[in-house]
Each structure stands twice: as structure tokens, then as C-alpha cells.
mmCIF file of C-alpha atoms in Angstrom:
data_model
loop_
_atom_site.group_PDB
_atom_site.id
_atom_site.type_symbol
_atom_site.label_atom_id
_atom_site.label_comp_id
_atom_site.label_asym_id
_atom_site.label_seq_id
_atom_site.Cartn_x
_atom_site.Cartn_y
_atom_site.Cartn_z
ATOM 1 C CA MET A 25 4.008 57.500 0.178
ATOM 2 C CA ARG A 26 1.958 54.532 -0.963
ATOM 3 C CA ILE A 27 3.790 51.208 -1.051
ATOM 4 C CA CYS A 28 3.086 49.161 -4.192
ATOM 5 C CA LYS A 29 1.866 45.608 -3.647
ATOM 6 C CA LEU A 30 2.503 42.329 -5.473
ATOM 7 C CA GLY A 31 0.664 42.425 -8.801
ATOM 8 C CA GLU A 32 1.553 46.037 -9.622
ATOM 9 C CA GLU A 33 3.654 46.157 -12.792
ATOM 10 C CA VAL A 34 6.358 48.500 -11.452
ATOM 11 C CA LEU A 35 7.530 45.762 -9.067
ATOM 12 C CA ARG A 36 8.451 43.569 -12.045
ATOM 13 C CA GLU A 37 10.257 46.230 -14.086
ATOM 14 C CA LYS A 38 14.011 46.393 -14.575
ATOM 15 C CA CYS A 39 14.769 49.861 -13.246
ATOM 16 C CA THR A 40 16.825 52.470 -15.106
ATOM 17 C CA PRO A 41 19.940 54.064 -13.583
ATOM 18 C CA LEU A 42 19.803 57.565 -12.145
ATOM 19 C CA ALA A 43 21.767 60.223 -14.006
ATOM 20 C CA GLU A 44 24.175 62.215 -11.832
ATOM 21 C CA SER A 45 22.067 65.326 -12.595
ATOM 22 C CA GLU A 46 19.105 63.601 -10.892
ATOM 23 C CA ILE A 47 20.997 63.377 -7.572
ATOM 24 C CA ASN A 48 19.940 66.761 -6.225
ATOM 25 C CA ASP A 49 17.950 68.363 -3.374
ATOM 26 C CA ASP A 50 14.650 66.985 -4.733
ATOM 27 C CA PHE A 51 16.172 63.500 -4.803
ATOM 28 C CA ARG A 52 17.439 63.851 -1.212
ATOM 29 C CA LYS A 53 13.954 64.966 -0.128
ATOM 30 C CA LEU A 54 12.482 61.921 -1.882
ATOM 31 C CA CYS A 55 14.921 59.673 0.008
ATOM 32 C CA GLU A 56 13.819 61.231 3.317
ATOM 33 C CA GLU A 57 10.179 60.541 2.411
ATOM 34 C CA MET A 58 11.134 56.942 1.632
ATOM 35 C CA PHE A 59 12.872 56.571 5.012
ATOM 36 C CA GLU A 60 9.737 57.943 6.731
ATOM 37 C CA THR A 61 7.489 55.555 4.774
ATOM 38 C CA MET A 62 9.783 52.621 5.566
ATOM 39 C CA ASP A 63 9.895 53.516 9.275
ATOM 40 C CA GLN A 64 6.096 53.909 9.503
ATOM 41 C CA ALA A 65 5.696 50.459 7.939
ATOM 42 C CA ASP A 66 8.305 48.926 10.319
ATOM 43 C CA GLY A 67 10.608 48.041 7.431
ATOM 44 C CA VAL A 68 14.400 47.908 7.208
ATOM 45 C CA GLY A 69 14.695 48.666 3.490
ATOM 46 C CA LEU A 70 12.648 50.248 0.712
ATOM 47 C CA ALA A 71 13.437 50.263 -3.008
ATOM 48 C CA ALA A 72 12.277 52.933 -5.469
ATOM 49 C CA PRO A 73 9.949 50.595 -7.422
ATOM 50 C CA GLN A 74 8.116 49.844 -4.170
ATOM 51 C CA VAL A 75 6.935 53.466 -4.178
ATOM 52 C CA GLY A 76 6.202 53.464 -7.914
ATOM 53 C CA ILE A 77 9.545 54.806 -9.193
ATOM 54 C CA ALA A 78 11.338 52.599 -11.754
ATOM 55 C CA LYS A 79 14.813 53.939 -10.915
ATOM 56 C CA ARG A 80 17.863 52.141 -9.508
ATOM 57 C CA PHE A 81 18.037 53.236 -5.881
ATOM 58 C CA PHE A 82 16.977 52.081 -2.437
ATOM 59 C CA VAL A 83 17.194 53.117 1.208
ATOM 60 C CA VAL A 84 18.183 50.905 4.136
ATOM 61 C CA THR A 85 18.307 51.125 7.917
ATOM 62 C CA ALA A 86 19.352 47.659 9.100
ATOM 63 C CA ASP A 87 20.369 46.367 12.533
ATOM 64 C CA ASP A 88 23.209 48.902 12.896
ATOM 65 C CA GLY A 89 20.705 51.801 12.750
ATOM 66 C CA VAL A 90 22.662 53.646 10.032
ATOM 67 C CA ARG A 91 20.507 55.266 7.341
ATOM 68 C CA ARG A 92 22.022 54.462 3.939
ATOM 69 C CA VAL A 93 21.049 55.419 0.391
ATOM 70 C CA PHE A 94 22.264 53.225 -2.490
ATOM 71 C CA VAL A 95 22.104 54.795 -5.969
ATOM 72 C CA ASN A 96 22.905 52.652 -9.043
ATOM 73 C CA PRO A 97 24.202 49.867 -6.766
ATOM 74 C CA GLU A 98 26.218 46.899 -7.933
ATOM 75 C CA ILE A 99 27.025 43.825 -5.852
ATOM 76 C CA ILE A 100 30.637 43.104 -6.755
ATOM 77 C CA LYS A 101 31.361 40.169 -4.448
ATOM 78 C CA THR A 102 29.399 37.552 -2.503
ATOM 79 C CA SER A 103 30.552 35.062 0.109
ATOM 80 C CA SER A 104 30.529 31.361 -0.640
ATOM 81 C CA GLU A 105 28.681 30.757 2.641
ATOM 82 C CA ILE A 106 24.914 30.609 2.026
ATOM 83 C CA VAL A 107 22.546 31.112 4.951
ATOM 84 C CA PRO A 108 18.762 30.720 5.335
ATOM 85 C CA TYR A 109 16.664 33.497 6.869
ATOM 86 C CA GLU A 110 12.937 34.207 7.019
ATOM 87 C CA GLU A 111 12.283 37.208 4.769
ATOM 88 C CA GLY A 112 9.303 39.489 4.425
ATOM 89 C CA CYS A 113 8.620 42.493 2.224
ATOM 90 C CA LEU A 114 6.590 45.691 2.570
ATOM 91 C CA SER A 115 5.115 44.909 -0.869
ATOM 92 C CA LEU A 116 3.866 41.525 0.409
ATOM 93 C CA PRO A 117 2.605 42.412 3.898
ATOM 94 C CA GLY A 118 2.170 39.517 6.300
ATOM 95 C CA ILE A 119 3.900 36.985 4.009
ATOM 96 C CA TYR A 120 7.176 35.359 5.116
ATOM 97 C CA GLU A 121 9.382 32.649 3.648
ATOM 98 C CA GLU A 122 12.810 31.238 4.421
ATOM 99 C CA ILE A 123 15.201 32.337 1.673
ATOM 100 C CA LYS A 124 18.836 31.311 1.217
ATOM 101 C CA ARG A 125 21.329 34.036 0.308
ATOM 102 C CA PRO A 126 25.076 34.682 0.626
ATOM 103 C CA ALA A 127 26.040 35.539 4.225
ATOM 104 C CA ALA A 128 28.146 38.530 3.141
ATOM 105 C CA VAL A 129 28.377 40.839 0.137
ATOM 106 C CA THR A 130 30.450 43.732 -1.105
ATOM 107 C CA ILE A 131 28.403 46.421 -2.814
ATOM 108 C CA THR A 132 29.388 49.639 -4.527
ATOM 109 C CA ALA A 133 26.987 52.548 -5.119
ATOM 110 C CA LEU A 134 26.575 56.293 -5.023
ATOM 111 C CA ASP A 135 25.169 57.898 -1.877
ATOM 112 C CA GLN A 136 22.465 60.598 -1.724
ATOM 113 C CA ASN A 137 25.112 63.220 -2.547
ATOM 114 C CA GLY A 138 26.435 61.361 -5.594
ATOM 115 C CA LYS A 139 29.602 60.187 -3.814
ATOM 116 C CA ARG A 140 30.838 56.661 -4.686
ATOM 117 C CA PHE A 141 31.276 54.218 -1.786
ATOM 118 C CA THR A 142 31.953 50.522 -1.299
ATOM 119 C CA LEU A 143 30.443 48.605 1.604
ATOM 120 C CA ASP A 144 31.293 45.167 2.989
ATOM 121 C CA ALA A 145 28.067 43.919 4.548
ATOM 122 C CA GLU A 146 27.264 40.801 6.528
ATOM 123 C CA GLY A 147 24.377 39.502 8.605
ATOM 124 C CA LEU A 148 21.069 41.357 8.347
ATOM 125 C CA LEU A 149 22.600 44.285 6.440
ATOM 126 C CA ALA A 150 23.909 41.914 3.735
ATOM 127 C CA ARG A 151 20.487 40.275 3.464
ATOM 128 C CA VAL A 152 18.615 43.598 3.241
ATOM 129 C CA VAL A 153 21.019 44.958 0.620
ATOM 130 C CA GLN A 154 20.532 41.826 -1.535
ATOM 131 C CA HIS A 155 16.737 41.909 -1.084
ATOM 132 C CA GLU A 156 16.470 45.599 -2.044
ATOM 133 C CA ASN A 157 18.942 45.243 -4.919
ATOM 134 C CA ASP A 158 16.743 42.442 -6.316
ATOM 135 C CA HIS A 159 13.803 44.879 -6.446
ATOM 136 C CA LEU A 160 15.759 46.999 -8.941
ATOM 137 C CA ASP A 161 15.735 44.061 -11.351
ATOM 138 C CA GLY A 162 12.053 43.227 -10.841
ATOM 139 C CA ILE A 163 12.884 40.265 -8.584
ATOM 140 C CA LEU A 164 10.889 39.593 -5.402
ATOM 141 C CA TYR A 165 12.076 37.326 -2.606
ATOM 142 C CA ILE A 166 9.324 34.812 -3.409
ATOM 143 C CA ASP A 167 11.092 34.274 -6.762
ATOM 144 C CA ARG A 168 14.047 32.836 -4.819
ATOM 145 C CA GLY A 169 12.037 30.371 -2.734
ATOM 146 C CA ASP A 170 9.594 27.495 -3.190
ATOM 147 C CA PRO A 171 7.780 27.778 -6.582
ATOM 148 C CA ASP A 172 4.534 26.407 -5.077
ATOM 149 C CA PHE A 173 4.648 29.032 -2.315
ATOM 150 C CA LYS A 174 5.233 31.753 -4.942
ATOM 151 C CA GLU A 175 2.220 30.581 -6.966
ATOM 152 C CA GLU A 176 0.019 30.464 -3.871
ATOM 153 C CA VAL A 177 1.068 33.974 -2.755
ATOM 154 C CA THR A 178 0.677 35.397 -6.287
ATOM 155 C CA ASP A 179 -2.859 33.942 -6.535
ATOM 156 C CA GLN A 180 -3.715 35.318 -3.091
ATOM 157 C CA PHE A 181 -2.623 38.854 -4.066
ATOM 158 C CA LYS A 182 -4.440 38.578 -7.408
ATOM 159 C CA ARG A 183 -7.683 37.706 -5.583
ATOM 160 C CA ARG A 184 -7.106 40.609 -3.156
ATOM 161 C CA ALA A 185 -6.628 43.012 -6.075
ATOM 162 C CA GLU A 186 -9.774 41.695 -7.801
ATOM 163 C CA ARG A 187 -11.836 42.175 -4.603
ATOM 164 C CA ALA A 188 -10.439 45.687 -4.152
ATOM 165 C CA ALA A 189 -11.244 46.562 -7.789
ATOM 166 C CA LYS A 190 -14.786 45.198 -7.406
ATOM 167 C CA LYS A 191 -15.329 47.244 -4.215
ATOM 168 C CA ALA A 192 -13.956 50.365 -5.917
ATOM 169 C CA ALA A 193 -16.288 49.846 -8.903
ATOM 170 C CA GLU A 194 -19.297 49.355 -6.590
ATOM 171 C CA LYS A 195 -18.370 52.484 -4.642
ATOM 172 C CA ALA A 196 -17.998 54.493 -7.881
ATOM 173 C CA ALA A 197 -21.361 53.213 -9.140
ATOM 174 C CA LYS A 198 -23.082 54.201 -5.855
ATOM 175 C CA LYS A 199 -21.460 57.635 -5.993
ATOM 176 C CA ALA A 200 -22.530 58.139 -9.628
ATOM 177 C CA SER A 201 -26.065 57.031 -8.789
ATOM 178 C CA LEU A 202 -26.235 59.430 -5.839
ATOM 179 C CA GLU A 203 -24.850 62.286 -7.938
ATOM 180 C CA ALA A 204 -27.412 61.543 -10.689
ATOM 181 C CA LYS A 205 -30.263 61.592 -8.131
ATOM 182 C CA LEU A 206 -29.014 64.875 -6.651
ATOM 183 C CA ALA A 207 -28.648 66.405 -10.133
ATOM 184 C CA ALA A 208 -32.188 65.272 -11.066
ATOM 185 C CA LYS A 209 -33.540 66.685 -7.808
ATOM 186 C CA ALA A 210 -31.730 70.010 -8.408
ATOM 187 C CA ALA A 211 -32.999 70.151 -12.019
ATOM 188 C CA LYS A 212 -36.558 69.442 -10.846
ATOM 189 C CA LYS A 213 -36.285 72.188 -8.192
ATOM 190 C CA ALA A 214 -34.847 74.644 -10.737
ATOM 191 C CA ALA A 215 -37.648 73.863 -13.211
ATOM 192 C CA LYS A 216 -40.251 74.339 -10.468
ATOM 193 C CA ASN A 217 -38.750 77.716 -9.470
ATOM 194 C CA SER A 218 -38.596 79.071 -13.040
#
């Protein structure tokens, strides 16, 4: 699966809840693909909008190694203790910033089989759950940090996207030019042979 990068609209959308009818074998297969994508990218969490799906679910494998799926999650309690931690994101590769979040949370959600569960999380798991849950509301971790850093990172990704678009346009133009030359050559050969 392709991971969406900062600047793509889906990362800023407020995602819609999954209907219970959508939690089926196809959904479970999609979750497995998300786990594989997350693992290949050396991540610990991956939210649906990060793979272009504006639905309220995410997958997590934090420091305890347990693979968890959170469908229509809701954080129902946070600790008063706030702790800083350097966060990164698969949608902002190579960019890290210290972000302050509650040290522990209680979250309720459905699992990949549609069964309701409640989880008390602390440490890295609590941080990952909060980070991924933010994605479902179109919030990125840079929104929770230094505004100047956010602006700098946003500009950097905008320039990257512009360079990529320019390269793609140049490549398409070269391909079209080559195809036109080949078509002209074929037409000339056909006219010569007739």
C-alpha cells in the first residue's frame, strides 16, 4: 500500500465511522495489508487516512508486540500527567519533533471482528494510540508542536510535491514526444509500403 504524505488532502479530512456491516473478511484483509505496510516502513501505527481511506480505524503494534485494530475509537479518559516524547510519522518521513501528550489513556473501540473492547494504555502504547487517533480527525503531530516548525515542515513538503509534479510532467512530456515520433515513423513506413 502507498502511504500518503503531508500535503495530500485525505490526511486533513475528518474520517467517517465504519458501519458494522463493513467489518467483514475484506476489512480484516485490509487490516493485514496495513500491518504489512506499517512493518515494512518500520512504523508502530498506521491510520486508515494514511493509506488513502477516510474511515475511522487504525492498526497498532507498539512496544508490547501485540497487533491491535481500533475501529471507531474513542479516548474516554486521559491522565493528568503530561510527558514529552520525540514523535515521527510515516506520512512525514524523516521528520521528528518533541510532542507533549498525556502519559496514559483509556480508549474504547471495536476490534477487527466488531467486538467492543476498552484498553488502558500507558507509555509508548498510549502515545501511539493518541497519535493514530488524531489522524482520524485530520490532525498531524506537527499541529501539536511548535507553529514555526509546522510551517517549515509544511513548506518543505509542498516544495517536494512541486518538484515531484514537475518531474512527472517532464517525464510525461518526454513519453508523449517519443510516442509521437514512433507513431510518425510507423505512419511513414506504412505509407511507403502501400
